[in-house]
CSV table of C-alpha atoms and ligand atoms in Angstrom, one decimal:
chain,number,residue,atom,x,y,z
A,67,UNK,CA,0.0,0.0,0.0
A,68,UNK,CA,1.3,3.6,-0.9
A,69,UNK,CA,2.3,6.3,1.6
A,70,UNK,CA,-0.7,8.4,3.0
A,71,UNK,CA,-0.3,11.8,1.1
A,72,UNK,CA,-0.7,13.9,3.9
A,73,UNK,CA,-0.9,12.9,7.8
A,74,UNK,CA,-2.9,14.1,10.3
A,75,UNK,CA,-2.4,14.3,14.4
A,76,UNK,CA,-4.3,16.4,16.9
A,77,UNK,CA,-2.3,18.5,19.9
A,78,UNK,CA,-5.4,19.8,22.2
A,79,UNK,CA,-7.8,22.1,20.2
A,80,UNK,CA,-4.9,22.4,17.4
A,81,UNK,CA,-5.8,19.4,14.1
A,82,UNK,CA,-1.7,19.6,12.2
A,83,UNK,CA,-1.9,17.8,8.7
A,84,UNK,CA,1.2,17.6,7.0
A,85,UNK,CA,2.2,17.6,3.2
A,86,UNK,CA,3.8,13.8,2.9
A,87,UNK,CA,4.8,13.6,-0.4
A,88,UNK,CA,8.8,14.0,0.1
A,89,UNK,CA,10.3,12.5,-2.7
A,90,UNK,CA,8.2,14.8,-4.9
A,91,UNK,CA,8.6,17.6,-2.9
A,92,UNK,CA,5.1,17.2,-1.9
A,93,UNK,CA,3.8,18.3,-5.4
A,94,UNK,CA,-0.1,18.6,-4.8
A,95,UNK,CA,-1.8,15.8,-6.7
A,96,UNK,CA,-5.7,14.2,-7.0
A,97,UNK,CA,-4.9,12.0,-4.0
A,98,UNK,CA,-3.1,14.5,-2.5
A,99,UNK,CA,-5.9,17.2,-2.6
A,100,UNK,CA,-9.0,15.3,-1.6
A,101,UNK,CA,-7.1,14.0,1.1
A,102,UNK,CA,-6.5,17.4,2.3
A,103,UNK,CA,-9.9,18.1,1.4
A,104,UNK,CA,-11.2,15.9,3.6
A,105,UNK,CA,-9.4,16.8,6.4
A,106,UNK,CA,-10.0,20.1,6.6
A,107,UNK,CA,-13.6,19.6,6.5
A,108,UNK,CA,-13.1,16.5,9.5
A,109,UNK,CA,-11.2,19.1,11.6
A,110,UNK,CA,-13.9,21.9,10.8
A,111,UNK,CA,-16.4,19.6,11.8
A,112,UNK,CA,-15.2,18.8,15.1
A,113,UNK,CA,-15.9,20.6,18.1
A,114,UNK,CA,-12.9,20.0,19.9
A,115,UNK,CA,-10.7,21.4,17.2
A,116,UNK,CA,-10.1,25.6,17.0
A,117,UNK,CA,-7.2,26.0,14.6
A,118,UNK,CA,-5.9,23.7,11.9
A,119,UNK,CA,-2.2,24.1,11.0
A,120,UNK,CA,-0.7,22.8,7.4
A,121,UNK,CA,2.8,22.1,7.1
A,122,UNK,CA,5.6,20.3,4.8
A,123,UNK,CA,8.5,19.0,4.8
A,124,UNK,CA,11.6,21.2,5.7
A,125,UNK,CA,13.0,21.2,1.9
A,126,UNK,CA,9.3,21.8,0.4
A,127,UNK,CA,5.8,23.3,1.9
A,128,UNK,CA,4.6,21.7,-1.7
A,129,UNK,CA,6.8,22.0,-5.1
A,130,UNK,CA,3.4,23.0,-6.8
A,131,UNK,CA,0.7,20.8,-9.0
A,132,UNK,CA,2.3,17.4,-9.9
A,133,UNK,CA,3.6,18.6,-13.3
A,134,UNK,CA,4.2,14.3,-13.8
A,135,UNK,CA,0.4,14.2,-13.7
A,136,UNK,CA,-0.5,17.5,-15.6
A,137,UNK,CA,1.3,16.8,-18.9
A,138,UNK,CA,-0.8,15.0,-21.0
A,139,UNK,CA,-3.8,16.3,-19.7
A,140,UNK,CA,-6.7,17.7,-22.4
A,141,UNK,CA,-9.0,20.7,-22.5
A,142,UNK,CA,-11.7,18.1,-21.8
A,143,UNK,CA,-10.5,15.9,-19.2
A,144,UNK,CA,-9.8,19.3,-16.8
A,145,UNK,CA,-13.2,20.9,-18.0
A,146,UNK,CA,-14.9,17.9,-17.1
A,147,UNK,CA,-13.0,17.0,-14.0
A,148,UNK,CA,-13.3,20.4,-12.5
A,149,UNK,CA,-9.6,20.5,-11.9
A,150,UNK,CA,-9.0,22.9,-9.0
A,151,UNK,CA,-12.3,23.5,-8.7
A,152,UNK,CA,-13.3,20.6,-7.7
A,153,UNK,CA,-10.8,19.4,-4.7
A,154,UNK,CA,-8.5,22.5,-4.1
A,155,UNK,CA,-11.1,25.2,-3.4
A,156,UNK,CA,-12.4,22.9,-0.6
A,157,UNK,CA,-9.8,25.2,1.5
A,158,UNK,CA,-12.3,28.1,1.3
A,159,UNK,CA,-15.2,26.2,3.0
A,160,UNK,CA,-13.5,26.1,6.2
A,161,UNK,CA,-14.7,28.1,9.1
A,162,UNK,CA,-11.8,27.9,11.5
A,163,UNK,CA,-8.4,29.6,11.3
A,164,UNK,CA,-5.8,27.9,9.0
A,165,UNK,CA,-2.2,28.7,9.6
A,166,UNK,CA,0.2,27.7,7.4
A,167,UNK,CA,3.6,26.5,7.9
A,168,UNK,CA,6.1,26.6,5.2
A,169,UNK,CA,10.1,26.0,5.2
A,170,UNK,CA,11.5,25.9,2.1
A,171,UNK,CA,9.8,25.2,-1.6
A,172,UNK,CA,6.4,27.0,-1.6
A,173,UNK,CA,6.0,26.9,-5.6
A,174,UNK,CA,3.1,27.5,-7.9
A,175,UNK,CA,0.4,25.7,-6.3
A,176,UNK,CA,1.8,25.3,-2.8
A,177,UNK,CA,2.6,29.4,-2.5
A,178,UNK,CA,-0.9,29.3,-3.7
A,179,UNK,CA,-2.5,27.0,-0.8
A,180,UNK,CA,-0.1,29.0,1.8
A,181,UNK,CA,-2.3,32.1,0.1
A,182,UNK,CA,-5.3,30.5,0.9
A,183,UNK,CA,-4.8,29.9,4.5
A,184,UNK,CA,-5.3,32.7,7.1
A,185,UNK,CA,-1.8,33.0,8.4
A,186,UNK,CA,1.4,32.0,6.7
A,187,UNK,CA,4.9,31.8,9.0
A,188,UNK,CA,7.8,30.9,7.1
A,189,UNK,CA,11.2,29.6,8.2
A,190,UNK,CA,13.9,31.8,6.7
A,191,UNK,CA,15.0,28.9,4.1
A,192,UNK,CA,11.0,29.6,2.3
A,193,UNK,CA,10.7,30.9,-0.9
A,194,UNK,CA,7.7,31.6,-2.8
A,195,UNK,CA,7.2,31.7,-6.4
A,196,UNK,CA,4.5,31.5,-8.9
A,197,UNK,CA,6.7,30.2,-11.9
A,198,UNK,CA,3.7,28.9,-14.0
A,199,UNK,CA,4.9,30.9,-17.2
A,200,UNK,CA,8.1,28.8,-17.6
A,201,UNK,CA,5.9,25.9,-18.2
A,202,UNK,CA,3.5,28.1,-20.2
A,203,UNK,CA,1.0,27.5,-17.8
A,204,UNK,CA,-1.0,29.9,-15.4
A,205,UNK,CA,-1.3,30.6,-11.7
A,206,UNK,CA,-4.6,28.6,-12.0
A,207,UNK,CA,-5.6,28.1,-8.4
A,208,UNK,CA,-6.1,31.5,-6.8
A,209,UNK,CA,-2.6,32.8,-7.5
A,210,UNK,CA,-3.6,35.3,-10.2
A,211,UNK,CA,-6.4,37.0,-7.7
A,212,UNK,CA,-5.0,36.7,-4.2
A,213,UNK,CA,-1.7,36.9,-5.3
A,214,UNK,CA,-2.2,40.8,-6.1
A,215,UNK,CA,-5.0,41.1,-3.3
A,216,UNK,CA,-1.9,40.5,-0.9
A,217,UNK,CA,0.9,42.1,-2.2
A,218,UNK,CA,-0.3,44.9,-4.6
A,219,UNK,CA,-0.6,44.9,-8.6
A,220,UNK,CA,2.9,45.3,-9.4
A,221,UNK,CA,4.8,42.8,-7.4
A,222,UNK,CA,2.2,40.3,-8.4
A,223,UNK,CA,3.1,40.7,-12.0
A,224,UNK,CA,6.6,40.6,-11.2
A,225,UNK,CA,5.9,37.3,-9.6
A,226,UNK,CA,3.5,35.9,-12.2
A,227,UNK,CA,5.3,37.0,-15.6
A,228,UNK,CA,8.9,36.6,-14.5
A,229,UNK,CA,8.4,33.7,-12.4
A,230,UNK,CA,10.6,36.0,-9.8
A,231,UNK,CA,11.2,33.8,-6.3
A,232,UNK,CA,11.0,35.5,-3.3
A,233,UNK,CA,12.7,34.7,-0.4
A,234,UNK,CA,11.2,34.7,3.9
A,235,UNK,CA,12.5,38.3,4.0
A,236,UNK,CA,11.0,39.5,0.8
A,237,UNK,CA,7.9,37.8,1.5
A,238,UNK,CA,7.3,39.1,4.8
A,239,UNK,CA,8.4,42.7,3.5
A,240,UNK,CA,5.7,42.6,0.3
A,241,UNK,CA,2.7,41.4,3.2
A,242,UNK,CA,2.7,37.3,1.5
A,243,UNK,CA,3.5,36.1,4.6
A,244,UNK,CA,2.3,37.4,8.9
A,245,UNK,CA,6.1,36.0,10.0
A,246,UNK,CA,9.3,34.9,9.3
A,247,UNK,CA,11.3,32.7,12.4
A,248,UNK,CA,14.1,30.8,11.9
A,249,UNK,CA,13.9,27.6,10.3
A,250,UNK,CA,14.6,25.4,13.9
A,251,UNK,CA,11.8,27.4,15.6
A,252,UNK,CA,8.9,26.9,12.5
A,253,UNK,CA,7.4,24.5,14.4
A,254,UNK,CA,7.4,25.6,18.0
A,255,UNK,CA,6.8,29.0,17.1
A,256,UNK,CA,3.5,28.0,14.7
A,257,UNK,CA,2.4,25.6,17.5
A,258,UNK,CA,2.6,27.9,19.9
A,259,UNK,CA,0.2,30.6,17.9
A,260,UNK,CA,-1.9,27.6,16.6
A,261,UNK,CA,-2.6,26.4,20.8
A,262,UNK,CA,-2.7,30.2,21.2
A,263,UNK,CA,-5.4,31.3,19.2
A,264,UNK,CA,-7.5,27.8,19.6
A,265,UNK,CA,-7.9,28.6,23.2
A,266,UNK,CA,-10.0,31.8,22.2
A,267,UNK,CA,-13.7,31.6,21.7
A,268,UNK,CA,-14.4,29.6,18.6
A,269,UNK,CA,-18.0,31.0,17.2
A,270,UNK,CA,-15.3,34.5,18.0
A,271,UNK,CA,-12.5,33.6,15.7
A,272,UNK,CA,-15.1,32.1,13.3
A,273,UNK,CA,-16.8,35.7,12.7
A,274,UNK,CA,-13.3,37.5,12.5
A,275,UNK,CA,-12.1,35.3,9.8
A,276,UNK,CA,-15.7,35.4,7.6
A,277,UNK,CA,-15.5,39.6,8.9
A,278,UNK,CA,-11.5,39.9,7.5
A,279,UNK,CA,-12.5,37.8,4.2
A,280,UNK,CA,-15.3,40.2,3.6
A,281,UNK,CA,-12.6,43.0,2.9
A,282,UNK,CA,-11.4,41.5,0.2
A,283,UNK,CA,-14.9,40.5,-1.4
A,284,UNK,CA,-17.5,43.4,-0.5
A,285,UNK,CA,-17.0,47.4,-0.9
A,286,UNK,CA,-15.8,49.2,1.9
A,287,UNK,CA,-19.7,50.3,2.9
A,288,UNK,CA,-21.1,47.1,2.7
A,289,UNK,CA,-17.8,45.1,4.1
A,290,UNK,CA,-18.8,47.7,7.4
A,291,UNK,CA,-21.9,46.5,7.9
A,292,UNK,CA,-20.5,42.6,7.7
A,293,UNK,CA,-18.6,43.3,10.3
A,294,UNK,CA,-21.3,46.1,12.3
A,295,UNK,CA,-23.9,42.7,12.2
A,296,UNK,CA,-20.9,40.6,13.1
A,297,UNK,CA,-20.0,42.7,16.2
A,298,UNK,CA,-23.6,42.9,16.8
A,299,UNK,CA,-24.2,39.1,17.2
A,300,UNK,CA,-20.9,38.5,19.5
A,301,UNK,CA,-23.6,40.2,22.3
A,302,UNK,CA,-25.6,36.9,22.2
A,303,UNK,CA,-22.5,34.8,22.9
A,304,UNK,CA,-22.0,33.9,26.1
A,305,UNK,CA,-18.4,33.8,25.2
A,306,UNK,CA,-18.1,37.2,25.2
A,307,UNK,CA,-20.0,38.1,28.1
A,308,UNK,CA,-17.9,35.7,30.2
A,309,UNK,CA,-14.5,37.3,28.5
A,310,UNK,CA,-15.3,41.0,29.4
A,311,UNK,CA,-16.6,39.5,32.6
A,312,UNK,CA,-13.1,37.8,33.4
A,313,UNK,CA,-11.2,41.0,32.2
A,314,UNK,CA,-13.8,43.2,35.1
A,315,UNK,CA,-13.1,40.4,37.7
A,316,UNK,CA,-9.6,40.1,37.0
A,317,UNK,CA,-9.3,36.4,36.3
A,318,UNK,CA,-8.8,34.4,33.1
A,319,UNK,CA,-12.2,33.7,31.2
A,320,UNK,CA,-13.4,30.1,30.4
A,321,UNK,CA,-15.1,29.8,27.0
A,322,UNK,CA,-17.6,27.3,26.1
A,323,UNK,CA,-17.0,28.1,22.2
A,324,UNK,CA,-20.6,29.4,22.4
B,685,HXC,C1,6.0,17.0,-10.1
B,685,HXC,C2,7.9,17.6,-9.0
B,685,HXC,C3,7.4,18.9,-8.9
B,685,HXC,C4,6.2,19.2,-9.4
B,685,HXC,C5,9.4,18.8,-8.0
B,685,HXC,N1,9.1,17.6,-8.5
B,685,HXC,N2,8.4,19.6,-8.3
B,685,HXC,N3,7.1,16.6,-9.6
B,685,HXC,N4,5.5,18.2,-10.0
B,685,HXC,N5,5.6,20.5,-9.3
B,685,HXC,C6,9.9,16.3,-8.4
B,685,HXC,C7,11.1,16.4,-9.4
B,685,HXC,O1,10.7,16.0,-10.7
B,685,HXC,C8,12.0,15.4,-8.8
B,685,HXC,O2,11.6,14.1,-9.1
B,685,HXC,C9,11.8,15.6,-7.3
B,685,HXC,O3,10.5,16.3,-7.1
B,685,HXC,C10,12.9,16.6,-6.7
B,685,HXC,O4,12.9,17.8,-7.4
B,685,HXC,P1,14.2,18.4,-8.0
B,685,HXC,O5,13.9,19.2,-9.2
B,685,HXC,O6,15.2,17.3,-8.3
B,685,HXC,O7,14.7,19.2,-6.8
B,685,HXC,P2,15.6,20.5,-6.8
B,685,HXC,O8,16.7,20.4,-7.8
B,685,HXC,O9,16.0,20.8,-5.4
B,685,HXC,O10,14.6,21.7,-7.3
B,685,HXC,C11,13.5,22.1,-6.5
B,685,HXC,C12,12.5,22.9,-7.4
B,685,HXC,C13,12.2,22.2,-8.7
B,685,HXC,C14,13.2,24.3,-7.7
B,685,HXC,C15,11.3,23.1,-6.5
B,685,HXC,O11,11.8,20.9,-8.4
B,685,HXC,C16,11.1,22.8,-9.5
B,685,HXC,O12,11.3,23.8,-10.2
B,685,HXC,N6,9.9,22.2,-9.4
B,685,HXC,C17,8.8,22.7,-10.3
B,685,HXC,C18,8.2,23.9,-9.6
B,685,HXC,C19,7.0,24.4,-10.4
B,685,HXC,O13,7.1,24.7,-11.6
B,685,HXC,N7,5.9,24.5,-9.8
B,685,HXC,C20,4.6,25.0,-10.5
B,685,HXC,C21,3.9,23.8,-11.0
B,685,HXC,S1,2.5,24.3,-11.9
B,685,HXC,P3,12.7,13.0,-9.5
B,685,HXC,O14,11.8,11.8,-9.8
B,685,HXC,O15,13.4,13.5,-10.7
B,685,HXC,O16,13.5,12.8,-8.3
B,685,HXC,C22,1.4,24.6,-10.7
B,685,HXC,C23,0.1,25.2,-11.2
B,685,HXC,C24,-1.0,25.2,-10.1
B,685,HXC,O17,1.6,24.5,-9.6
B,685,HXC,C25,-2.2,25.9,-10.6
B,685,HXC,C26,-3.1,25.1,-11.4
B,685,HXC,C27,-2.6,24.7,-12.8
């Protein structure tokens, strides 16, 4: 039986999956994706979960969409399949915070599944590229809209028609990445935020990240009343009532994640 593509563990309230394809640099294939489709939506499901962390290897986060697999693909078979579409976007139906985790190779279609996850630290060995045009391809999966919608117009075409790599420093400069620790500290470092933010109020983090992903969907006016309706509802949490509470009272609050 073949290798798992990915692998999943649970630390507390934190679900880690892990990219597990190393001798291809974890290039994101079908089995790959669906499994990673999958669980995300098993974490998001789970009530004992608040933050899901996705990480690699510490040569590759992923190498990009298995080129070995792509090659010989038609028109049809990807129109039909729903490539992307159908397994990669399954990213976007998750409620809870993602954080990615990437050391080295974060290429093509793994800088763009680090740009579809909420956070991103990097190790100081990552490098980001979109280097689709060599193989007269495109940043198909998300990298030609969030791409610019995180770094600005002109970097983004830098990136996309010169297939320019940046490195940690770079990428934390230009806003790709929230981080940049050394490469020994990756994991500790995005553990420790991961255990951190789970221990907050779930329904709480859930209505910041679907308020934050407004911004980039909805005009200024109506992305200001997401989040006015947003704020709004946080006074029938009892979350928040016991958290202002415990701040009055001086003691540490204890969420119910309701
Ligand atoms: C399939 C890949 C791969 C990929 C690496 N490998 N990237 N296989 N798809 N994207 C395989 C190599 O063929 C090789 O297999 C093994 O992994 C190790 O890679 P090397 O090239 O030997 O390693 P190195 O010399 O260290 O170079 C690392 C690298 C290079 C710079 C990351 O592998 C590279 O340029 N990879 C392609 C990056 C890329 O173009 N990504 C975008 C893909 S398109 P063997 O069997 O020889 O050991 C894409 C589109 C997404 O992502 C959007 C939808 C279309």
């Amino acid at each position: 039986m073949s290798e798992s593509p990915i692998l999943t563990v649970r630390h507390g309230r934190v679900g880690v999956i892990s990219l597990n394809r190393p001798a291809q640099l974890n290039a994101l294939n079908d089995a790959l994706m669906d499994a990673l489709g999958k669980a995300l939506l098993d974490l998001d499901g789970d009530s004992d979960i608040g933050a899901i962390v996705i990480t690699g290897s510490d040569k590759a986060f992923a190498a990009g969409a298995d080129i070995a697999v792509m090659a010989d693909w038609t028109y049809m078979d990807v129109f039909q399949s729903g490539f992307i579409t159908r397994n990669w976007e399954t990213i976007r139906q998750v409620r809870k915070p993602v954080i990615a985790a990437v050391a080295g190779y974060a290429m093509g279609g793994g800088c763009e599944l680090a740009l579809a996850c909420d956070i991103v630290i990097a190790a100081e060995s990552a490098q980001f590229a979109l280097p689709e045009i060599k193989l007269a391809m495109l940043p198909g999966a998300g990298g030609t809209q969030r791409l610019p919608r995180a770094i600005g117009k002109a970097k983004a075409m830098d990136m996309c028609l010169s297939a320019r790599m940046l490195n940690a420093e770079e990428a934390d400069r230009y806003g790709l990445v929230s981080r940049v620790v050394p490469d020994a500290e990756l994991q500790t470092t995005t553990m420790k935020l991961a255990i951190q933010i789970s221990g907050y109020s779930l329904p709480a983090l859930m209505a910041i990240k679907e308020s934050v992903n407004r911004a980039h969907e909805a005009s200024l006016t109506e992305g200001i009343l997401f989040e006015r309706r947003a704020l709004h509802a946080r006074f029938a949490s009892a979350d928040a009532h016991e958290g202002m509470h415990a701040f009055l009272d001086k003691r540490k609050p204890v969420f119910q994640h309701r």
